[in-house]
Amino acid sequence: MSSHEPVPLFSAQFDLNSQEFSLSGILRPLSPFEIAETIALLEKSINQVKGVLYINVKRLIHMNATAYHALARLLVNASRSRRDLRFVVVTSSVVGWATRTFHHLNSIEPKIAVEAYDSAFYPGQTFVEDQSFIPILRTQTKMTWRHEREILPRHGMHAGIAMADICCGIGDFAVLVHKEFKPARIVALDHSMGSLDYARKVAADFDIRDIEYTYGDASQMLLEDNQFDLVTCRHSLQIFNRPDILLRELYRICKPGGRVYITNEKNSHCLGEPRAASIQWTYNEVATLFSHFDMDVEMGPKSRRLLLEAGFEAIEMESFMVSNLDGDPQDFADVIAAWENVYAGEMSVRRGDTPEFIKRFRQGFQDHIFAALHPKGYAGWPIWAASGRKPQ
Amino acid sequence: MEMDIFMSDWLHCNQLSNYVARMVSHDRSDPVRHANLLSSALNELFEISFRSGCAPGRLHCNISRGDHLERIALTFPCASEQHHLYRDATAHASGGGALQRYLEALADENSAQEDIVLLGLAVNYDASLSLQEVDDQALTMVLDIPVEGLLN
């Protein structure tokens, strides 16, 4: 005989304030009876809301036909009996089956709308996914790599490990790690299809076949629990409006005893000589500007607290200064010029800043470039690297 | 795998589909999403074989890769008197008008489970389905799915 245990791999929640019913995890019951409580909760939710009920399935990784049939019948029947109510099913573009499957509900009953959630995972996404930014991202990684290749072994990097690079961008860090440290497995995840296409092309050009690039939402990854010895997430927590959610996911996929490594900036500590005052003013304003868009580019020194609050132990933390003395000063200058274009040319404009403010704002970047290229000058960009161990 | 072992726990459908999908997806352009999508389709076939409720015998799963298609061939024990259920459901899912039949089946609480599953595979995964009767005690369900195409 079969032992038909209820499938405990999913959760269902209802939030009356946002009129949202959410399903997450793996919903593969043997029969509709196994999900009777979930169906009852959805019925109760329908009875409690007015106007619209959001059905959030963004974090539903798997759902079998049995569960879908049960949900579909309930939603179709409810939309026919409650003429005052409409439904919005929110799917994820990351989960390949979801939008196609749920889309049929709209064909059966037009009051059930289906929306694919495929943008704005974090507020700065539109800025950082601009493809014109790719050369600068490569230069940034080249500059930080000089430091990180030295410090990574202290944070759990060594040959033979399974690692994930979350928010991998154009994947160049994964390629450098692959060459330098030879991990047994690298999964590199990002939410920019353009960046991932670029990453795959670079890997192919270098005849690297064993980096698994994947499109995904870092706040809800398809990756399974407890898989990786080392999880890296560089320069990304700071541009995510809910770093605690992201850290929870990094913790989840990390093996017990493994480590999560994060890097973040403190932009107001960017510095340069000469013209120090102008540079400092501008970078203080950079921090304020990012804050306006719900991003915290002052996060670097907060890394220890964030890791501890996420449940990590044995925190290792250090900082390093990327400077114009690391290789070609023109590289440093190119990075600052790109920052100026995005921060002053796009973000400040979008915030509605005055031309006078933007002019002064730009001047600080120009002075930073001046310092970087000055034969006696010094220009710096400080970064905090931290890692924590997931308890056994 | 021996069918009686497979049928000892419903969770084997979930576990096997995830394991097999991960194994065959490792070298695709997006292994994680490829595995997720393939697992969804594969799980439906494992569940069909589980629900056939027929043991003893063996469960065979063969996955091959063709031009833009993944072929899943799942052979499972099935009593001869049940063959017509799968024959009919496969015919419904393979012919024209599958989408309309699927929409009607979804809204109908009396729809046959086999219809919902196979129509869903045909419509949601652009899958082609066929059924082979191995002998009077076993069936092979063959599914061709353009997984990469669905992801891009």
Coordinates of C-alpha atoms in Angstrom, one line a residue:
Chain A
M1 CA 0.0 0.0 0.0
S2 CA 1.1 3.5 -0.6
S3 CA 1.6 5.9 2.3
H4 CA 0.0 9.1 1.0
E5 CA 1.5 11.7 3.2
P6 CA 0.3 15.2 2.6
V7 CA 2.8 17.3 0.7
P8 CA 4.3 19.7 3.2
L9 CA 6.4 21.6 0.8
F10 CA 4.3 24.7 0.3
S11 CA 2.6 27.4 2.2
A12 CA -0.5 29.5 1.7
Q13 CA -1.1 32.9 3.3
F14 CA -3.8 35.5 3.2
D15 CA -3.1 39.2 3.9
L16 CA -6.3 41.1 4.3
N17 CA -4.6 44.5 4.3
S18 CA -3.3 44.0 0.8
Q19 CA -6.1 41.7 -0.2
E20 CA -3.5 39.2 -1.3
F21 CA -3.6 35.4 -1.2
S22 CA -0.1 33.9 -1.7
L23 CA 1.0 30.4 -2.6
S24 CA 4.7 29.4 -2.4
G25 CA 6.8 26.3 -2.6
I26 CA 5.9 23.0 -4.2
L27 CA 2.2 22.2 -4.5
R28 CA 1.9 18.7 -5.8
P29 CA -0.9 16.9 -3.9
L30 CA -2.1 13.4 -4.7
S31 CA -5.7 14.6 -4.5
P32 CA -7.6 17.9 -3.9
F33 CA -8.3 16.6 -0.3
E34 CA -4.7 17.1 0.6
I35 CA -5.0 20.8 -0.1
A36 CA -8.5 21.2 1.4
E37 CA -7.2 23.7 4.0
T38 CA -5.6 25.8 1.3
I39 CA -8.7 25.8 -0.7
A40 CA -10.7 26.7 2.4
L41 CA -8.4 29.6 3.1
L42 CA -8.8 30.9 -0.5
E43 CA -12.6 30.6 -0.2
K44 CA -12.4 32.6 3.1
S45 CA -10.2 35.1 1.4
I46 CA -12.6 35.6 -1.4
N47 CA -15.4 36.2 1.1
Q48 CA -13.5 38.8 3.0
V49 CA -12.3 41.1 0.2
K50 CA -14.0 43.7 -1.9
G51 CA -13.1 44.9 -5.4
V52 CA -10.1 42.8 -6.2
L53 CA -8.2 39.8 -4.8
Y54 CA -4.6 39.3 -5.7
I55 CA -3.5 35.7 -6.1
N56 CA 0.3 35.8 -5.7
V57 CA 2.0 32.7 -7.2
K58 CA 5.3 34.4 -7.9
R59 CA 7.0 32.0 -5.4
L60 CA 5.2 28.9 -6.4
I61 CA 8.0 26.7 -7.8
H62 CA 5.9 23.7 -8.8
M63 CA 2.2 23.0 -9.0
N64 CA 0.7 19.8 -10.5
A65 CA -2.5 19.6 -12.6
T66 CA -4.5 18.3 -9.6
A67 CA -3.8 21.5 -7.6
Y68 CA -4.3 23.7 -10.6
H69 CA -7.6 22.2 -11.4
A70 CA -8.8 22.7 -7.9
L71 CA -7.7 26.3 -7.8
A72 CA -9.0 27.0 -11.3
R73 CA -12.5 25.7 -10.5
L74 CA -12.7 27.7 -7.4
L75 CA -11.6 31.0 -9.0
V76 CA -13.8 30.5 -12.0
N77 CA -16.9 29.7 -9.9
A78 CA -16.1 32.6 -7.5
S79 CA -15.7 35.1 -10.4
R80 CA -19.1 34.0 -11.7
S81 CA -20.9 34.2 -8.4
R82 CA -19.2 37.4 -7.1
R83 CA -19.9 39.8 -10.0
D84 CA -18.5 42.7 -7.8
L85 CA -15.1 41.0 -7.5
R86 CA -12.2 40.6 -9.9
F87 CA -9.0 38.6 -9.6
V88 CA -5.5 39.4 -10.5
V89 CA -3.1 36.4 -10.6
V90 CA 0.5 37.5 -10.3
T91 CA 3.0 35.0 -11.7
S92 CA 6.8 35.2 -12.1
S93 CA 8.6 35.4 -15.4
V94 CA 11.3 33.3 -13.9
V95 CA 9.1 30.2 -13.4
G96 CA 8.7 28.9 -17.0
W97 CA 5.4 27.1 -16.7
A98 CA 3.5 29.6 -14.5
T99 CA 2.4 32.3 -16.8
R100 CA 1.3 30.0 -19.6
T101 CA -0.6 27.8 -17.2
F102 CA -2.4 30.5 -15.3
H103 CA -3.1 32.6 -18.5
H104 CA -6.0 30.2 -19.4
L105 CA -8.0 31.4 -16.5
N106 CA -8.4 34.7 -18.3
S107 CA -9.7 32.8 -21.4
I108 CA -12.3 31.1 -19.3
E109 CA -13.3 34.1 -17.2
P110 CA -12.1 37.6 -18.3
K111 CA -12.5 38.9 -14.8
I112 CA -9.4 36.9 -13.9
A113 CA -6.4 38.9 -15.1
V114 CA -3.0 37.3 -15.2
E115 CA 0.1 39.5 -14.8
A116 CA 3.7 38.3 -15.2
Y117 CA 6.0 40.0 -12.6
D118 CA 9.1 40.5 -14.6
S119 CA 10.5 43.8 -13.5
A120 CA 11.3 46.0 -10.5
F121 CA 12.6 43.2 -8.3
Y122 CA 14.5 46.0 -6.7
P123 CA 14.3 49.7 -7.2
G124 CA 17.6 50.3 -8.9
Q125 CA 17.1 47.6 -11.5
T126 CA 16.4 49.9 -14.4
F127 CA 19.6 51.7 -13.7
V128 CA 21.9 48.8 -13.2
E129 CA 20.5 46.7 -16.1
D130 CA 21.3 49.4 -18.7
Q131 CA 23.4 47.5 -21.3
S132 CA 25.6 50.5 -21.9
F133 CA 26.9 49.9 -18.4
I134 CA 28.5 46.6 -19.2
P135 CA 32.1 47.8 -20.0
I136 CA 32.2 49.8 -16.8
L137 CA 31.0 46.7 -14.8
R138 CA 33.9 44.8 -16.3
T139 CA 36.3 47.5 -15.3
Q140 CA 34.9 47.6 -11.8
T141 CA 35.3 43.9 -11.4
K142 CA 38.9 44.1 -12.7
M143 CA 39.7 46.7 -10.1
T144 CA 38.0 44.9 -7.2
W145 CA 39.4 41.5 -8.2
R146 CA 42.9 42.6 -7.4
H147 CA 41.8 42.8 -3.8
E148 CA 39.2 40.1 -3.6
R149 CA 41.5 37.3 -5.0
E150 CA 43.6 37.9 -1.9
I151 CA 40.8 38.0 0.6
L152 CA 38.4 35.4 -0.7
P153 CA 40.3 32.4 0.8
R154 CA 39.7 33.9 4.2
H155 CA 35.9 33.8 3.5
G156 CA 35.7 30.2 2.5
M157 CA 36.8 30.1 -1.2
H158 CA 39.0 27.2 -2.2
A159 CA 39.2 24.5 -4.9
G160 CA 36.6 21.9 -5.2
I161 CA 33.7 23.8 -3.5
A162 CA 30.2 24.2 -4.8
M163 CA 29.5 28.0 -5.0
A164 CA 26.7 30.3 -6.2
D165 CA 27.2 33.9 -7.3
I166 CA 23.9 35.6 -6.8
C167 CA 23.2 38.9 -8.7
C168 CA 26.2 37.9 -10.9
G169 CA 25.6 40.6 -13.4
I170 CA 27.7 40.0 -16.5
G171 CA 29.3 37.0 -14.9
D172 CA 32.9 38.2 -15.0
F173 CA 33.4 37.5 -11.3
A174 CA 32.3 33.9 -11.8
V175 CA 34.8 33.5 -14.7
L176 CA 37.7 34.9 -12.6
V177 CA 36.8 32.7 -9.7
H178 CA 36.6 29.7 -12.0
K179 CA 40.1 30.4 -13.3
E180 CA 41.7 31.2 -10.0
F181 CA 40.1 28.9 -7.5
K182 CA 38.7 26.0 -9.6
P183 CA 35.5 25.3 -7.7
A184 CA 33.7 22.1 -8.6
R185 CA 30.5 23.9 -9.4
I186 CA 29.5 27.5 -10.0
V187 CA 25.9 28.6 -10.4
A188 CA 25.6 32.3 -11.4
L189 CA 22.2 33.9 -11.1
D190 CA 20.9 37.3 -12.2
H191 CA 17.7 39.0 -13.3
S192 CA 19.0 40.6 -16.4
M193 CA 18.6 38.5 -19.5
G194 CA 21.0 40.9 -21.4
S195 CA 23.7 40.5 -18.8
L196 CA 23.3 36.7 -18.8
D197 CA 23.5 36.6 -22.6
Y198 CA 26.7 38.6 -22.3
A199 CA 28.0 36.3 -19.6
R200 CA 27.3 33.1 -21.6
K201 CA 29.1 34.6 -24.6
V202 CA 32.2 35.5 -22.6
A203 CA 32.2 32.0 -21.0
A204 CA 31.9 30.5 -24.5
D205 CA 34.7 32.6 -25.8
F206 CA 36.9 31.4 -23.0
D207 CA 35.8 27.8 -23.6
I208 CA 34.4 27.7 -20.1
R209 CA 31.5 25.3 -20.1
D210 CA 30.8 24.6 -16.5
I211 CA 29.4 27.8 -15.1
E212 CA 25.6 27.4 -14.8
Y213 CA 24.2 30.8 -15.6
T214 CA 20.5 31.2 -14.7
Y215 CA 17.9 33.8 -14.9
G216 CA 16.2 34.4 -11.5
D217 CA 14.8 36.5 -8.8
A218 CA 17.4 36.7 -6.0
S219 CA 14.7 37.2 -3.4
Q220 CA 13.0 33.8 -4.4
M221 CA 15.4 31.5 -6.2
L222 CA 14.5 28.2 -7.8
L223 CA 17.7 26.8 -6.2
E224 CA 17.2 24.2 -3.5
D225 CA 18.1 24.5 0.2
N226 CA 21.6 23.7 1.6
Q227 CA 23.4 23.3 -1.7
F228 CA 26.5 25.6 -1.7
D229 CA 29.7 25.7 0.3
L230 CA 30.0 29.4 -0.5
V231 CA 27.4 31.9 -1.7
T232 CA 28.7 35.2 -2.9
C233 CA 26.6 38.4 -3.4
R234 CA 28.6 41.4 -4.4
H235 CA 27.4 45.0 -4.5
S236 CA 23.8 43.9 -4.6
L237 CA 22.4 43.9 -1.1
Q238 CA 22.9 47.7 -1.1
I239 CA 20.6 48.2 -4.1
F240 CA 17.9 45.9 -2.9
N241 CA 15.2 47.6 -0.8
R242 CA 14.7 44.5 1.4
P243 CA 18.2 43.2 2.0
D244 CA 16.8 41.0 4.8
I245 CA 14.8 39.0 2.3
L246 CA 17.8 38.6 0.0
L247 CA 20.0 37.4 2.9
R248 CA 17.3 34.9 4.0
E249 CA 17.6 33.4 0.5
L250 CA 21.4 33.4 0.6
Y251 CA 21.2 31.6 4.0
R252 CA 18.7 29.1 2.7
I253 CA 20.8 27.9 -0.3
C254 CA 24.0 27.8 1.8
K255 CA 25.0 24.5 3.3
P256 CA 25.2 24.3 7.1
G257 CA 28.8 25.1 7.8
G258 CA 29.2 27.0 4.5
R259 CA 29.6 30.7 4.2
V260 CA 27.9 33.6 2.6
Y261 CA 30.1 36.4 1.4
I262 CA 28.9 39.9 0.6
T263 CA 30.5 43.1 -0.5
N264 CA 29.0 46.6 -0.1
E265 CA 30.1 50.2 -0.4
K266 CA 29.9 53.2 1.8
N267 CA 29.7 55.8 -0.9
S268 CA 30.1 58.8 1.3
H269 CA 33.6 57.6 2.1
C270 CA 34.7 57.8 -1.5
L271 CA 37.6 60.2 -1.4
G272 CA 40.2 62.0 -3.4
E273 CA 43.0 64.6 -3.3
P274 CA 43.2 67.3 -4.5
R275 CA 39.7 68.8 -4.5
A276 CA 38.7 66.7 -1.5
A277 CA 35.8 68.9 -0.4
S278 CA 34.0 68.9 -3.7
I279 CA 34.4 65.1 -4.0
Q280 CA 33.2 64.5 -0.5
W281 CA 30.1 66.8 -1.0
T282 CA 29.1 64.9 -4.2
Y283 CA 29.5 61.4 -2.6
N284 CA 27.5 62.5 0.4
E285 CA 24.8 63.4 -2.1
V286 CA 25.2 60.1 -3.9
A287 CA 24.2 58.4 -0.6
T288 CA 21.2 60.6 -0.3
L289 CA 20.2 60.1 -3.9
F290 CA 20.2 56.3 -3.6
S291 CA 18.3 56.6 -0.4
H292 CA 15.6 58.4 -2.4
F293 CA 15.3 55.3 -4.6
D294 CA 15.2 53.0 -1.5
M295 CA 18.8 51.8 -1.9
D296 CA 21.4 52.0 0.8
V297 CA 24.9 52.6 -0.7
E298 CA 26.1 53.3 2.9
M299 CA 25.6 49.6 3.7
G300 CA 29.2 48.5 3.8
P301 CA 29.9 48.9 7.6
K302 CA 26.4 47.5 8.4
S303 CA 27.3 44.1 6.9
R304 CA 28.3 42.6 10.2
R305 CA 25.0 43.5 11.8
L306 CA 23.0 42.3 8.8
L307 CA 24.8 38.9 8.7
L308 CA 24.3 38.4 12.5
E309 CA 20.7 39.3 12.3
A310 CA 20.2 36.8 9.4
G311 CA 21.5 34.0 11.7
F312 CA 25.1 33.7 10.6
E313 CA 28.0 33.1 13.0
A314 CA 31.7 33.5 12.9
I315 CA 31.5 36.7 11.0
E316 CA 34.7 37.8 9.1
M317 CA 34.8 41.4 7.9
E318 CA 37.4 43.6 6.3
S319 CA 37.5 46.6 4.0
F320 CA 39.7 47.5 1.1
M321 CA 40.3 50.6 -0.9
V322 CA 40.1 50.4 -4.7
S323 CA 42.2 53.3 -5.9
N324 CA 43.8 55.0 -8.9
L325 CA 47.0 53.3 -7.9
D326 CA 45.5 49.8 -8.8
G327 CA 46.7 49.4 -12.3
D328 CA 45.8 52.0 -14.9
P329 CA 44.4 55.3 -13.4
Q330 CA 42.3 55.7 -16.5
D331 CA 40.3 52.7 -15.5
F332 CA 39.4 54.4 -12.3
A333 CA 38.5 57.6 -14.2
D334 CA 36.3 55.6 -16.6
V335 CA 34.4 54.1 -13.7
I336 CA 33.8 57.5 -12.2
A337 CA 32.7 58.9 -15.5
A338 CA 30.1 56.1 -15.8
W339 CA 28.9 56.8 -12.3
E340 CA 28.5 60.5 -13.2
N341 CA 26.4 59.6 -16.3
V342 CA 24.0 57.3 -14.3
Y343 CA 23.9 59.2 -11.0
A344 CA 23.8 62.8 -12.3
G345 CA 22.6 62.2 -15.8
E346 CA 19.7 59.8 -15.0
M347 CA 18.9 59.3 -11.3
S348 CA 19.3 63.0 -10.2
V349 CA 17.2 64.1 -13.2
R350 CA 14.5 61.5 -12.4
R351 CA 14.4 62.8 -8.8
G352 CA 13.7 66.2 -10.2
D353 CA 16.9 68.0 -9.1
T354 CA 17.6 71.5 -10.3
P355 CA 20.1 72.2 -13.0
E356 CA 22.2 74.1 -10.4
F357 CA 22.3 71.0 -8.1
I358 CA 23.1 68.7 -11.0
K359 CA 26.0 71.0 -12.1
R360 CA 27.5 70.9 -8.6
F361 CA 26.8 67.2 -8.3
R362 CA 28.6 66.5 -11.6
Q363 CA 31.6 68.7 -10.5
G364 CA 32.4 66.3 -7.6
F365 CA 32.7 63.4 -10.1
Q366 CA 34.9 65.5 -12.4
D367 CA 37.1 66.4 -9.4
H368 CA 37.3 62.7 -8.5
I369 CA 38.5 62.0 -12.1
F370 CA 40.9 64.9 -11.8
A371 CA 42.4 63.5 -8.6
A372 CA 42.6 60.0 -10.2
L373 CA 44.6 61.2 -13.2
H374 CA 46.7 63.8 -11.3
P375 CA 50.3 62.8 -11.2
K376 CA 50.4 63.4 -7.5
G377 CA 46.8 62.6 -6.8
Y378 CA 44.9 59.9 -5.0
A379 CA 41.4 58.7 -5.6
G380 CA 39.7 56.0 -3.6
W381 CA 36.6 53.8 -3.5
P382 CA 36.2 51.9 -0.3
I383 CA 34.5 48.5 -0.2
W384 CA 33.5 46.3 2.8
A385 CA 33.7 42.6 2.4
A386 CA 32.1 40.3 5.0
S387 CA 31.1 36.7 5.4
G388 CA 29.2 34.6 7.9
R389 CA 29.0 30.9 8.5
K390 CA 25.6 29.2 8.5
P391 CA 25.4 27.2 11.7
Q392 CA 25.7 23.4 11.5
Chain B
M1 CA 12.7 1.3 -10.7
E2 CA 10.4 -1.4 -9.2
M3 CA 6.9 -0.1 -9.3
D4 CA 6.0 -1.3 -5.8
I5 CA 8.9 0.8 -4.5
F6 CA 7.9 3.8 -6.5
M7 CA 4.3 3.5 -5.3
S8 CA 5.4 3.2 -1.6
D9 CA 5.4 7.0 -1.3
W10 CA 3.6 9.7 -3.3
L11 CA 6.5 12.1 -2.8
H12 CA 8.6 9.8 -5.1
C13 CA 6.9 11.6 -8.0
N14 CA 8.2 15.0 -6.8
Q15 CA 11.6 13.7 -5.8
L16 CA 12.2 11.7 -9.0
S17 CA 11.0 14.4 -11.4
N18 CA 13.3 17.0 -9.7
Y19 CA 16.3 14.6 -9.6
V20 CA 16.0 13.5 -13.2
A21 CA 15.2 17.0 -14.5
R22 CA 18.3 18.4 -12.7
M23 CA 20.5 15.6 -14.0
V24 CA 19.5 16.1 -17.7
S25 CA 19.5 19.9 -17.5
H26 CA 23.0 20.5 -16.2
D27 CA 24.5 21.5 -19.5
R28 CA 21.7 23.7 -20.9
S29 CA 21.9 27.4 -21.3
D30 CA 19.9 27.9 -18.1
P31 CA 20.1 24.7 -16.2
V32 CA 18.0 25.8 -13.2
R33 CA 15.0 27.0 -15.2
H34 CA 15.3 24.2 -17.7
A35 CA 15.2 21.7 -14.8
N36 CA 12.2 23.5 -13.2
L37 CA 10.2 23.3 -16.4
L38 CA 11.2 19.8 -17.3
S39 CA 10.4 18.6 -13.8
S40 CA 6.9 20.1 -14.1
A41 CA 6.1 18.0 -17.2
L42 CA 7.9 14.9 -16.0
N43 CA 6.1 15.0 -12.7
E44 CA 2.8 14.8 -14.4
L45 CA 3.8 11.6 -16.2
F46 CA 5.2 10.1 -13.0
E47 CA 1.9 11.0 -11.3
I48 CA -0.1 9.3 -14.1
S49 CA 1.9 6.2 -13.7
F50 CA 1.5 6.3 -9.9
R51 CA -2.2 6.7 -10.2
S52 CA -2.4 3.7 -12.6
G53 CA -2.1 1.9 -9.3
C54 CA -0.6 -1.2 -10.9
A55 CA 2.2 -3.3 -9.5
P56 CA 4.3 -5.4 -9.8
G57 CA 6.4 -4.4 -12.8
R58 CA 9.0 -1.8 -13.5
L59 CA 8.9 1.9 -14.2
H60 CA 11.2 2.9 -17.0
C61 CA 12.0 6.5 -17.8
N62 CA 14.0 7.4 -20.9
I63 CA 14.9 10.9 -21.8
S64 CA 16.5 11.9 -25.0
R65 CA 17.4 15.1 -26.7
G66 CA 16.6 16.0 -30.3
D67 CA 16.5 19.1 -32.4
H68 CA 14.8 21.6 -30.0
L69 CA 12.9 18.9 -28.3
E70 CA 13.2 16.7 -25.2
R71 CA 11.6 13.3 -25.5
I72 CA 10.4 11.6 -22.4
A73 CA 9.3 8.0 -22.7
L74 CA 7.8 6.6 -19.5
T75 CA 6.8 2.9 -19.4
F76 CA 4.7 1.8 -16.5
P77 CA 2.6 -1.2 -15.6
C78 CA -1.1 -0.7 -16.4
A79 CA -3.9 -3.3 -16.4
S80 CA -5.3 -3.9 -19.8
E81 CA -8.8 -2.8 -18.8
Q82 CA -7.4 0.6 -18.0
H83 CA -5.6 1.1 -21.3
H84 CA -8.6 2.8 -22.9
L85 CA -8.5 5.6 -20.3
Y86 CA -5.0 6.6 -21.5
R87 CA -5.8 6.0 -25.1
D88 CA -8.8 8.3 -25.0
A89 CA -7.0 11.0 -23.0
T90 CA -4.1 10.9 -25.4
A91 CA -6.4 11.1 -28.4
H92 CA -8.2 14.1 -26.8
A93 CA -4.9 15.9 -26.2
S94 CA -3.3 15.1 -29.6
G95 CA -6.1 16.1 -31.9
G96 CA -7.2 19.6 -33.0
G97 CA -9.2 21.7 -30.5
A98 CA -7.1 20.7 -27.5
L99 CA -7.1 24.2 -26.1
Q100 CA -10.9 24.5 -26.1
R101 CA -11.2 21.0 -24.6
Y102 CA -8.7 22.0 -21.9
L103 CA -10.6 25.2 -21.0
E104 CA -13.8 23.2 -20.7
A105 CA -12.2 20.5 -18.7
L106 CA -10.6 23.1 -16.3
A107 CA -14.0 24.6 -15.4
D108 CA -15.7 21.2 -15.0
E109 CA -15.4 19.5 -11.7
N110 CA -16.2 16.1 -13.3
S111 CA -13.4 16.2 -15.8
A112 CA -11.3 13.0 -15.9
Q113 CA -7.9 13.4 -14.2
E114 CA -6.1 11.9 -17.3
D115 CA -7.8 14.5 -19.5
I116 CA -6.7 17.4 -17.3
V117 CA -3.2 16.2 -17.1
L118 CA -2.6 15.3 -20.8
L119 CA -4.5 18.3 -22.2
G120 CA -2.5 20.5 -19.8
L121 CA 0.8 19.0 -21.1
A122 CA -0.3 19.5 -24.7
V123 CA -1.5 23.1 -24.2
N124 CA 0.8 24.5 -21.5
Y125 CA 4.0 22.8 -22.7
D126 CA 3.4 22.6 -26.5
A127 CA 3.9 18.9 -26.0
S128 CA 3.2 16.2 -28.6
L129 CA 1.8 13.1 -27.0
S130 CA 1.6 9.5 -28.1
L131 CA 0.9 6.2 -26.4
Q132 CA 2.4 2.8 -27.1
E133 CA 1.0 -0.4 -25.7
V134 CA 4.0 -2.4 -24.7
D135 CA 1.9 -5.5 -23.9
D136 CA -1.4 -5.9 -22.2
Q137 CA 0.1 -5.1 -18.9
A138 CA 2.2 -2.0 -19.7
L139 CA 2.0 1.3 -21.5
T140 CA 4.6 3.8 -22.7
M141 CA 3.7 7.4 -22.7
V142 CA 5.9 9.5 -25.1
L143 CA 6.1 13.2 -24.7
D144 CA 8.0 15.6 -27.0
I145 CA 8.5 19.0 -25.4
P146 CA 10.4 22.1 -26.7
V147 CA 11.7 23.1 -23.3
E148 CA 14.4 25.5 -24.5
G149 CA 11.9 27.2 -26.8
L150 CA 9.4 27.6 -23.9
L151 CA 12.0 29.3 -21.8
N152 CA 13.1 31.9 -24.3

